[in-house]
Amino acid sequence: MKKLINDPKTVVDESVEGFGLAHADLVRVSPDPLFVARAGGATTGRVGIVSGGGSGHEPLHAGFVGHGMLSAAVPGPVFTSPTPDPIVAATLAVDGGAGVLHIVKNYTGDVLNFETAADLADAEGVRVVSVIVDDDVAVKDSLFTAGRRGVAGTVFVEKVAGAAAERGDDLDAVAAVATKANSVTRTMGVALQAGIVPHAGEPSFVLADDEIEIGIGIHGEPGRERVTLEPADRIVDRLIGPILDDLPFSSGDQVLLFVNGMGGTPLVEQYIVYRRAAQVLAEKGIEVSRSLVGNYVTSLEMQGVSITVAKLDAELTELWDAPVETASLRWGR
Amino acid sequence: MKKLINDPKTVVDESVEGFGLAHADLVRVSPDPLFVARAGGATTGRVGIVSGGGSGHEPLHAGFVGHGMLSAAVPGPVFTSPTPDPIVAATLAVDGGAGVLHIVKNYTGDVLNFETAADLADAEGVRVVSVIVDDDVAVKDSLFTAGRRGVAGTVFVEKVAGAAAERGDDLDAVAAVATKANSVTRTMGVALQAGIVPHAGEPSFVLADDEIEIGIGIHGEPGRERVTLEPADRIVDRLIGPILDDLPFSSGDQVLLFVNGMGGTPLVEQYIVYRRAAQVLAEKGIEVSRSLVGNYVTSLEMQGVSITVAKLDAELTELWDAPVETASLRWGR
């Protein structure tokens, strides 16, 4: 294993410390319990939004803390849920009196720990509503998951919920926006090569030199099938088909098309994937009205991508377009 | 070689086509000769800015085309300079009557082809001034390079020159800003593992399982030395020392600190690198007043990072902070 780290045990603490140093204009890091919150603190009367989960998916979630998106992010150990303590601390820190939304990727550990944290925060007088993200169409249940996994669609949910909170929606309304966003979002991924978890020291899984895994999870959980490497366009067809069939999406829909790099796949390849996905949507009369391409929900240095399609209505489009100021997502308009 | 491509021969064309589809609000792609220009076309009376070079370094350069930064980018084949033809076409397309600045990384092929293109554009009545970026302190001459290589500092030069053009500076003034920016910028990189050029099909160079290369170039050109893998903090010290000694930077300086991922190194590691670099600068009394962390000048999926330090004055800070609206760099402020 070759990594730019000092010690597998200190990877997350040191990385988050560096994140805080690099983005001191945007965020403050609480080292113990570990969470990242907006530099400005809680805004009175505004709904707070907290997300989190295992580290190794950066920029998710800390890279999305800031005006118009998350109020705080709680990074756990690599690929391991944070415990309830830091989630509670983050929740109390960002409450401005209007309650706090928890956005939770559907992994059993995350769901349990956020649930416990919500109860503890409630006991402290902070009302919490939780929305579970489960956008991955690849498999019904998975390692670590009852039901579908929460993957790249989390970025969309966090963005629109953050914009709803920023415009002054109350907690139930922000939760309704997040729930709606999740309900119209579908994702599927592919891996060409696994990443290496620092404390494990070896790849999470092994694919043969000519093998890829369709429907991979963001921790390397098994997908639908392993197939022989094919041209990119064929691989995209294998991903986009199940995505479109699932909602289903249909002619006349306006969508966000989001190609997400898993960490080790260069942009030059991600745009080849985007090209084919856009072609398929055009052939089906589905209009791509918004797009996103890049490494947003990664799996360390895993080589692969996921494709996310989210059906937009006027409200979701407006919320997606609203200004945001975070380390890893900033809006020009 | 496992890559998300259809054919090594069509990688760049298909990727740029996808880029154009994803960012139709920002850019237009000319397929033949191949270049990417702002969607709005040339602005009358504004200086145009064109950069370019071999592909494989994305988001450089096309990801920086848009308001406040580049007018056009000319992508060559992977790791190979574009020929003069598309550079001329891009130059003519973005001229708004105030002339065009070429920003050229110091590689022999790029320098020659941009020079030829400048002469040809001049013959068409468009005045061109060229600024060469040579921020890499690692080696004096290199493969493909007489003098120092132009690497990640190019992002800084393109950003501040773009802002100067946007505020209405004339061609000589924009060139002076770019020249100043280059003169105060120093970079050095490290590689842990090479990327694979699609048409080559195998890694550009081979490092042993416990070996890293200090001073690597963005095409995998040899650096200063190969050493055994060390803790990240030690590696950072090996990079930052030569950077600071070279300008030299000194106590009281205000700087931009830019940690650039080479493509295959996850953000979690890049922030560990940033942390140590920030510590070293603090110890030396150098104030980090601006920062950037992420994959901006990559080498396909190479694992490694570079560190760039640029000395800021009031003008460069103002230009760095100016609004920008591109696919890969957008400003919130």
XYZ file of C-alpha atoms in Angstrom:
666
model
C 0.000 0.000 0.000
C 1.394 3.396 -1.026
C -0.499 6.346 0.379
C 0.262 9.895 1.395
C -0.484 9.304 5.059
C 1.442 9.350 8.306
C -0.354 6.564 10.140
C -3.539 4.660 9.280
C -4.857 5.521 12.762
C -4.608 9.291 12.280
C -5.778 9.551 8.669
C -9.203 11.018 9.363
C -8.168 13.372 12.174
C -5.252 14.791 10.197
C -7.217 15.082 7.002
C -10.094 16.902 8.670
C -7.591 19.172 10.433
C -6.110 20.000 7.023
C -9.589 20.588 5.663
C -10.266 23.063 8.457
C -6.993 24.879 7.800
C -7.653 25.081 4.064
C -11.220 26.344 4.421
C -11.147 28.449 7.566
C -13.276 31.056 5.784
C -16.077 28.487 5.439
C -15.859 25.960 8.268
C -14.796 25.287 11.819
C -13.557 21.861 12.885
C -14.478 20.461 16.277
C -11.661 17.964 16.927
C -13.332 16.039 19.762
C -16.024 14.991 19.187
C -15.076 15.287 15.525
C -17.377 17.284 13.287
C -17.186 20.104 10.750
C -19.630 23.016 10.965
C -20.109 26.303 9.167
C -17.766 29.012 10.363
C -20.646 31.337 11.158
C -22.341 28.990 13.629
C -26.084 28.380 13.773
C -28.434 30.889 12.145
C -31.314 31.819 14.412
C -34.618 30.689 12.977
C -33.069 28.640 10.170
C -33.314 24.857 9.954
C -29.951 23.175 10.474
C -28.873 20.275 8.268
C -26.445 17.595 9.416
C -25.113 14.708 7.379
C -22.232 12.336 7.869
C -20.987 8.807 7.555
C -17.773 6.915 7.118
C -14.793 8.807 5.697
C -13.236 7.881 2.369
C -16.024 9.381 0.243
C -14.645 12.905 0.119
C -15.681 15.547 -0.740
C -18.874 14.039 0.722
C -19.853 15.283 3.343
C -17.531 17.953 4.769
C -16.915 19.435 1.324
C -20.601 20.376 1.230
C -20.716 22.335 4.485
C -21.460 25.994 3.922
C -24.046 28.533 2.911
C -26.877 26.905 0.966
C -26.026 23.305 1.785
C -25.030 21.481 4.987
C -24.756 23.121 8.396
C -22.440 20.381 9.640
C -20.855 17.097 8.596
C -19.804 14.247 10.867
C -16.946 12.150 9.462
C -16.559 8.668 10.892
C -13.518 6.424 10.519
C -12.834 5.294 6.947
C -15.889 3.383 5.687
C -17.300 3.244 9.238
C -20.241 5.151 10.653
C -19.576 7.882 13.196
C -20.887 7.092 16.688
C -23.897 8.980 18.046
C -21.785 11.353 20.212
C -20.341 13.566 17.460
C -23.678 13.478 15.624
C -25.414 14.804 18.745
C -22.743 17.463 19.239
C -23.046 18.608 15.623
C -26.821 18.645 15.859
C -26.826 20.798 18.998
C -24.181 23.099 17.503
C -26.179 23.927 14.389
C -29.655 24.241 15.897
C -30.907 27.765 15.450
C -34.193 27.057 17.195
C -35.948 25.748 14.086
C -34.860 22.133 14.434
C -32.371 20.014 12.485
C -32.663 17.715 9.482
C -30.480 14.614 9.397
C -29.639 13.376 5.907
C -28.543 9.757 6.238
C -27.262 7.380 3.583
C -29.019 4.055 3.931
C -26.392 1.931 5.660
C -27.379 0.064 8.795
C -24.664 1.591 10.977
C -25.424 5.130 9.850
C -29.157 4.680 10.242
C -28.815 3.295 13.782
C -26.301 5.871 14.974
C -28.173 8.823 13.505
C -31.397 7.454 15.053
C -29.788 7.254 18.479
C -28.326 10.717 18.043
C -31.719 12.102 17.037
C -33.262 10.694 20.229
C -30.471 12.177 22.356
C -30.774 15.575 20.656
C -34.520 15.443 21.147
C -33.921 14.872 24.862
C -31.896 18.097 24.793
C -34.840 19.927 23.297
C -33.800 19.948 19.643
C -36.362 18.585 17.216
C -34.790 16.316 14.586
C -36.308 14.866 11.438
C -34.359 12.268 9.450
C -34.444 11.562 5.744
C -32.845 8.382 4.454
C -31.205 8.443 1.022
C -31.493 5.172 -0.927
C -30.900 6.009 -4.584
C -28.840 2.987 -5.681
C -30.911 0.744 -7.967
C -28.258 -1.975 -8.278
C -29.298 -4.349 -5.504
C -32.245 -4.689 -3.141
C -30.263 -5.471 0.005
C -26.529 -5.325 0.334
C -23.677 -5.822 2.765
C -24.332 -3.358 5.621
C -27.707 -2.366 4.165
C -31.347 -3.339 4.485
C -32.971 -1.958 1.362
C -31.213 0.104 -1.240
C -27.925 1.868 -0.581
C -27.530 5.626 -0.396
C -24.858 6.757 -2.844
C -24.141 9.689 -5.184
C -27.721 10.957 -5.159
C -26.916 12.213 -1.650
C -25.275 15.265 -3.234
C -28.537 16.207 -4.925
C -30.559 15.685 -1.734
C -28.095 17.738 0.342
C -28.041 20.543 -2.221
C -31.775 21.039 -2.571
C -32.487 20.548 1.144
C -29.786 23.097 1.944
C -31.319 25.593 -0.442
C -34.756 25.029 1.080
C -33.386 25.700 4.566
C -31.597 28.787 3.320
C -34.774 30.283 1.853
C -36.452 29.872 5.239
C -38.550 26.716 4.905
C -39.516 25.151 8.228
C -38.237 21.731 9.288
C -41.126 19.740 7.866
C -40.900 21.578 4.566
C -37.124 21.036 4.306
C -37.634 17.348 5.094
C -40.349 17.175 2.434
C -37.986 18.638 -0.161
C -35.275 16.127 0.791
C -37.768 13.263 0.654
C -39.029 14.376 -2.734
C -35.488 14.722 -4.067
C -34.586 11.226 -2.922
C -37.786 9.805 -4.401
C -36.947 11.046 -7.919
C -33.242 10.101 -7.881
C -31.730 6.886 -9.186
C -28.066 5.831 -9.346
C -25.974 2.899 -10.469
C -22.196 2.474 -10.490
C -19.391 0.402 -11.939
C -15.932 -0.416 -10.591
C -12.803 -1.232 -12.565
C -10.494 -1.457 -9.570
C -10.904 -1.249 -5.799
C -9.467 1.337 -3.469
C -7.376 0.462 -0.438
C -8.671 1.209 3.046
C -5.654 2.557 4.992
C -6.087 0.387 8.087
C -6.725 -2.716 5.953
C -3.692 -2.155 3.743
C -5.007 -4.112 0.777
C -7.715 -3.669 -1.853
C -11.306 -4.057 -0.624
C -11.951 -6.558 -3.400
C -10.069 -7.934 -6.364
C -11.132 -7.800 -9.983
C -9.270 -9.652 -12.709
C -7.314 -7.649 -15.289
C -10.205 -7.762 -17.739
C -13.076 -7.711 -15.250
C -15.406 -4.990 -14.013
C -18.214 -4.995 -11.458
C -21.598 -3.608 -12.464
C -23.651 -2.138 -9.637
C -20.780 -1.702 -7.185
C -21.401 0.000 -3.841
C -19.333 2.915 -2.560
C -17.543 0.666 -0.082
C -16.896 -1.977 -2.692
C -19.967 -3.989 -1.758
C -20.926 -6.513 -4.431
C -23.107 -5.277 -7.253
C -25.185 -7.183 -9.783
C -22.561 -8.985 -11.777
C -18.969 -9.138 -12.834
C -18.465 -8.937 -16.569
C -15.569 -8.686 -18.952
C -14.371 -5.172 -19.695
C -16.326 -3.634 -22.552
C -16.242 -0.347 -24.442
C -17.382 2.564 -22.271
C -20.585 3.054 -24.237
C -21.673 -0.539 -23.560
C -20.932 -0.138 -19.859
C -22.946 3.078 -19.734
C -25.862 1.277 -21.382
C -25.707 -1.368 -18.636
C -26.009 1.358 -15.993
C -28.463 3.769 -17.557
C -30.998 1.107 -18.535
C -31.829 -0.016 -14.981
C -31.780 3.608 -13.807
C -34.323 4.767 -16.364
C -36.541 1.697 -15.990
C -36.693 2.011 -12.247
C -38.453 5.315 -11.576
C -39.380 5.080 -14.489
C -38.165 8.127 -16.373
C -40.019 8.903 -19.576
C -40.055 11.107 -22.625
C -40.573 14.760 -21.767
C -38.964 14.511 -18.324
C -36.439 17.154 -17.382
C -33.515 15.714 -15.436
C -30.236 16.341 -13.723
C -27.589 14.040 -15.222
C -24.746 13.486 -12.787
C -21.653 11.432 -13.643
C -19.706 10.830 -10.462
C -16.094 9.709 -10.381
C -15.296 7.134 -7.696
C -11.857 8.668 -7.057
C -9.351 7.015 -9.383
C -11.008 7.522 -12.758
C -9.775 10.618 -14.588
C -12.140 13.314 -15.848
C -11.248 12.461 -19.444
C -13.044 9.126 -18.926
C -15.912 10.622 -16.913
C -16.802 12.880 -19.826
C -16.805 9.891 -22.214
C -19.334 8.312 -19.862
C -21.330 11.539 -19.739
C -21.397 11.698 -23.539
C -22.987 8.289 -23.923
C -25.441 8.834 -21.058
C -26.542 12.123 -22.637
C -26.978 10.362 -26.001
C -29.208 7.697 -24.457
C -31.361 10.275 -22.686
C -31.685 12.312 -25.890
C -32.762 9.188 -27.806
C -35.504 8.631 -25.241
C -36.729 12.214 -25.338
C -35.551 12.935 -21.798
C -34.178 16.470 -21.519
C -30.982 17.005 -19.537
C -31.584 20.451 -18.094
C -28.846 20.341 -15.427
C -25.578 18.412 -15.233
C -22.737 17.622 -12.882
C -19.504 15.746 -13.668
C -16.662 15.045 -11.272
C -15.527 13.302 -8.088
C -18.223 14.081 -5.519
C -18.990 10.777 -3.771
C -15.836 8.729 -3.960
C -14.609 5.437 -2.636
C -11.016 6.394 -1.865
C -9.058 5.790 -5.099
C -11.511 3.279 -6.553
C -11.555 3.336 -10.339
C -15.086 3.590 -11.610
C -18.026 5.907 -11.934
C -21.667 6.096 -11.048
C -24.445 7.650 -13.066
C -27.277 9.473 -11.319
C -30.444 10.720 -12.958
C -32.809 12.923 -10.958
C -36.157 14.096 -12.268
C -36.484 17.839 -11.884
C -39.590 19.914 -11.375
C -39.667 23.699 -11.135
C -39.023 23.706 -7.392
C -36.116 21.239 -7.462
C -34.553 23.135 -10.375
C -34.791 26.420 -8.495
C -33.266 24.851 -5.378
C -30.489 23.195 -7.394
C -29.665 26.571 -8.966
C -29.673 28.495 -5.672
C -26.330 29.933 -4.558
C -24.068 27.646 -2.559
C -20.701 28.307 -0.992
C -18.856 25.202 0.137
C -15.338 23.859 -0.293
C -16.319 21.488 -3.080
C -19.480 22.880 -4.628
C -19.838 26.539 -5.437
C -22.320 28.066 -7.747
C -21.482 30.758 -10.231
C -25.000 31.796 -10.887
C -5.235 -1.555 -19.023
C -8.774 -1.021 -17.749
C -10.304 2.291 -18.723
C -13.750 3.675 -19.406
C -13.053 4.364 -23.048
C -14.329 3.107 -26.391
C -11.115 3.313 -28.385
C -7.742 4.872 -27.551
C -7.965 6.793 -30.846
C -11.216 8.553 -29.986
C -10.600 9.308 -26.302
C -10.021 13.035 -26.641
C -12.708 13.718 -29.253
C -15.363 11.828 -27.307
C -14.356 13.305 -23.983
C -14.418 16.861 -25.306
C -17.769 16.161 -26.949
C -19.089 15.014 -23.564
C -17.607 18.102 -21.961
C -19.453 20.284 -24.426
C -22.733 18.446 -23.781
C -22.323 18.724 -20.009
C -21.477 22.419 -20.031
C -23.455 23.823 -22.929
C -24.362 26.819 -20.773
C -20.679 27.745 -20.538
C -18.844 26.503 -23.629
C -19.066 25.606 -27.280
C -16.926 22.865 -28.772
C -15.455 23.230 -32.229
C -14.920 19.609 -33.292
C -12.567 20.271 -36.217
C -10.190 21.893 -35.610
C -10.751 20.886 -31.996
C -11.050 23.651 -29.428
C -13.376 24.742 -26.624
C -14.498 28.361 -26.396
C -16.885 30.343 -24.250
C -20.498 29.953 -25.282
C -20.932 33.691 -25.650
C -18.198 34.127 -28.260
C -15.654 36.943 -28.260
C -16.379 40.090 -26.250
C -15.727 43.231 -28.254
C -12.899 45.260 -26.756
C -11.860 42.561 -24.259
C -8.549 40.729 -24.430
C -8.998 37.055 -25.324
C -7.029 34.362 -23.485
C -6.158 31.005 -25.038
C -4.346 28.131 -23.395
C -3.952 24.502 -24.288
C -1.651 21.529 -24.415
C -1.789 17.773 -24.350
C -4.912 16.157 -22.921
C -4.794 14.003 -19.800
C -4.411 16.914 -17.380
C -8.128 17.630 -16.970
C -9.736 19.824 -15.775
C -6.812 21.850 -17.213
C -7.455 23.607 -19.624
C -11.048 23.244 -20.891
C -12.411 23.164 -17.351
C -11.199 26.742 -16.956
C -12.964 28.230 -19.977
C -15.591 30.760 -18.984
C -16.254 34.185 -17.566
C -13.246 35.464 -15.642
C -10.740 32.911 -16.880
C -9.942 31.434 -20.316
C -11.651 32.439 -23.547
C -10.684 29.164 -25.199
C -8.734 25.969 -24.601
C -7.050 23.801 -27.197
C -6.757 20.135 -26.190
C -4.126 18.100 -27.991
C -3.894 14.305 -28.044
C -3.115 12.764 -24.644
C 0.224 14.164 -23.417
C 0.909 15.639 -26.874
C 0.831 19.259 -27.924
C -1.970 20.445 -30.200
C -0.793 21.474 -33.658
C -0.825 25.150 -34.656
C -4.064 24.885 -36.679
C -6.548 24.576 -33.795
C -4.567 27.136 -31.792
C -4.917 29.620 -34.649
C -8.614 28.846 -35.019
C -9.206 29.348 -31.289
C -7.209 32.564 -31.322
C -9.181 34.037 -34.207
C -12.468 32.891 -32.637
C -11.903 34.700 -29.337
C -10.363 37.924 -30.607
C -12.612 40.817 -29.733
C -10.325 43.374 -31.341
C -8.088 43.832 -28.291
C -5.679 41.008 -29.069
C -5.145 37.582 -27.508
C -2.889 36.294 -24.750
C -1.473 32.788 -25.105
C -0.685 31.065 -21.823
C 1.729 28.228 -22.588
C 3.169 25.618 -20.272
C 6.897 25.330 -20.873
C 7.154 22.197 -22.960
C 9.076 22.337 -26.200
C 6.201 21.106 -28.364
C 3.696 23.519 -26.837
C 6.088 26.455 -27.061
C 6.852 25.796 -30.738
C 3.260 25.192 -31.788
C 1.886 28.196 -29.931
C 4.699 30.308 -31.420
C 3.801 29.217 -34.935
C 0.129 29.799 -34.214
C 0.874 33.293 -32.891
C 2.709 34.151 -36.117
C -0.158 32.839 -38.226
C -2.749 34.729 -36.185
C -0.642 37.847 -36.457
C -0.692 37.436 -40.238
C -4.485 37.444 -39.955
C -4.335 40.735 -38.093
C -4.729 39.501 -34.519
C -2.058 40.656 -32.123
C -0.862 37.856 -29.833
C 1.369 38.024 -26.770
C 2.594 34.788 -25.184
C 3.448 34.097 -21.575
C 5.319 30.919 -20.713
C 4.570 29.216 -17.392
C 7.578 27.514 -15.775
C 6.765 27.078 -12.103
C 8.231 23.616 -11.442
C 11.372 23.905 -9.298
C 12.232 20.205 -9.423
C 14.630 20.091 -12.360
C 16.381 22.616 -14.575
C 15.783 20.870 -17.901
C 13.606 17.844 -18.416
C 12.337 15.455 -21.046
C 10.478 17.605 -23.585
C 11.558 20.823 -21.843
C 14.335 23.385 -22.067
C 14.231 25.163 -18.735
C 11.686 24.523 -16.023
C 8.392 22.780 -16.670
C 5.021 24.470 -16.478
C 2.761 22.588 -14.095
C 0.045 23.311 -11.505
C 0.909 27.000 -11.193
C -0.765 27.360 -14.582
C -4.130 27.458 -12.792
C -3.042 30.524 -10.830
C -1.703 32.260 -13.931
C -4.868 31.515 -15.921
C -7.112 32.705 -13.085
C -5.470 36.063 -12.475
C -4.890 36.790 -16.170
C -8.537 35.976 -16.860
C -9.660 38.351 -14.139
C -7.405 41.094 -15.510
C -8.911 40.655 -18.980
C -12.405 40.686 -17.515
C -11.847 43.993 -15.733
C -10.777 45.520 -19.050
C -6.973 45.565 -18.922
C -5.335 45.886 -22.336
C -3.219 43.093 -23.817
C 0.104 44.289 -22.456
C -1.387 44.736 -18.992
C -2.961 41.260 -19.005
C 0.364 39.795 -20.141
C 2.140 41.705 -17.366
C -0.222 40.232 -14.766
C 0.352 36.715 -16.125
C 4.114 37.260 -16.158
C 4.063 38.555 -12.603
C 1.921 35.628 -11.439
C 4.305 33.119 -12.995
C 7.311 34.885 -11.500
C 6.029 34.484 -7.923
C 4.798 30.883 -8.269
C 6.736 27.744 -7.396
C 5.643 24.101 -7.558
C 7.034 20.648 -6.873
C 5.334 17.256 -7.105
C 5.634 13.652 -6.042
C 4.363 10.466 -7.655
C 3.469 7.195 -5.966
C 2.228 5.448 -9.104
C 2.062 6.300 -12.797
C -1.021 6.736 -14.912
C -1.589 4.816 -18.138
C -1.720 6.675 -21.449
C -4.589 5.062 -23.406
C -2.721 4.604 -26.672
C 0.352 3.253 -24.852
C -1.623 0.779 -22.776
C 0.880 0.527 -19.963
C 2.145 2.748 -17.138
C 4.338 5.686 -18.205
C 6.953 4.600 -15.665
C 7.259 1.966 -12.975
C 7.923 2.548 -9.302
C 8.612 -0.287 -6.903
C 6.034 -1.137 -4.241
C 7.837 0.968 -1.649
C 9.212 3.657 -3.958
C 8.111 7.216 -4.773
C 9.503 9.817 -7.151
C 10.230 13.292 -5.815
C 9.963 16.102 -8.341
C 7.889 14.186 -10.900
C 6.603 15.966 -14.008
C 2.970 15.927 -15.074
C 3.742 13.488 -17.882
C 5.759 11.246 -15.607
C 9.073 12.850 -16.584
C 11.844 12.014 -14.131
C 12.160 14.216 -11.090
C 15.025 14.683 -8.654
C 15.216 11.295 -7.013
C 13.451 8.089 -6.172
C 13.230 7.390 -2.477
C 11.580 4.848 -0.244
C 8.026 5.656 0.789
C 7.971 7.808 3.905
C 5.275 9.310 6.114
C 3.330 12.045 4.334
C 4.777 14.798 6.537
C 8.340 13.860 5.526
C 7.376 13.828 1.859
C 5.775 17.252 2.183
C 8.958 18.557 3.791
C 10.934 17.303 0.784
C 8.653 19.287 -1.542
C 8.076 22.467 0.389
C 11.753 23.070 1.245
C 12.916 23.535 -2.360
C 9.789 25.555 -3.149
C 10.357 28.047 -0.340
C 14.121 28.298 -0.917
C 13.703 28.978 -4.590
C 11.857 32.288 -4.805
C 12.720 32.645 -1.896
C 9.619 33.061 0.226
C 10.160 34.705 3.590
C 8.501 35.599 6.855
C 5.688 38.087 6.405
C 4.823 36.961 2.876
C 1.183 36.350 2.073
C 0.687 33.328 -0.169
C -1.724 31.091 -1.983
C -1.154 27.484 -0.881
C -2.375 25.047 -3.518
C -2.282 21.274 -3.061
C -3.018 19.660 -6.397
C -4.035 16.031 -6.787
C -2.481 14.270 -9.774
C -5.662 12.277 -10.447
C -5.498 9.048 -8.447
C -4.840 10.350 -4.949
C -7.998 10.789 -2.879
C -8.897 14.075 -1.213
C -8.460 12.513 2.216
C -4.728 12.277 1.462
C -4.537 15.672 -0.229
C -5.772 17.343 2.960
C -3.139 15.494 5.012
C -0.563 17.012 2.658
C -2.190 20.429 2.984
C -2.073 20.175 6.787
C 1.680 19.636 6.894
C 2.374 22.286 4.243
C 0.319 24.805 6.220
C 2.225 23.892 9.383
C 5.578 24.480 7.704
C 4.488 27.847 6.332
C 3.154 28.881 9.759
C 6.461 27.915 11.382
C 8.269 30.171 8.925
C 5.938 33.126 9.471
C 4.480 32.880 5.971
C 0.769 33.654 5.993
C -1.545 31.466 3.906
C -4.179 33.965 2.864
C -5.738 31.899 0.060
C -5.901 28.141 -0.533
C -6.922 25.586 -3.095
C -7.058 21.792 -2.701
C -8.146 19.282 -5.318
C -7.497 17.727 -8.722
C -6.839 20.673 -11.042
C -3.748 19.730 -13.082
C -3.738 15.977 -13.284
C -1.712 13.318 -15.015
C -4.511 10.909 -15.883
C -4.891 8.599 -12.858
C -1.363 9.151 -11.526
C -1.166 8.818 -7.750
C 0.619 11.783 -6.274
C 0.284 15.462 -5.541
C 2.042 18.694 -6.186
C 2.365 21.644 -3.874
C 2.278 25.174 -5.263
C 3.050 28.333 -3.320
C 2.377 31.715 -4.941
C 3.288 35.012 -3.330
C 0.309 37.324 -3.299
C 0.230 41.090 -3.404
C -2.914 43.206 -3.245
C -3.483 43.046 -6.996
C -2.992 39.298 -7.355
C -5.268 38.697 -4.359
C -7.995 40.853 -5.859
C -7.686 39.063 -9.197
C -7.696 35.631 -7.534
C -10.884 36.595 -5.662
C -12.664 37.969 -8.726
C -15.767 36.048 -9.874
C -15.187 33.151 -12.234
C -17.665 30.847 -13.906
C -16.135 27.764 -15.461
C -16.896 24.041 -15.369
C -14.219 23.303 -12.791
C -13.571 26.534 -10.934
C -16.391 28.715 -9.742
C -16.175 31.384 -7.138
C -18.722 31.860 -4.419
C -17.609 35.296 -3.464
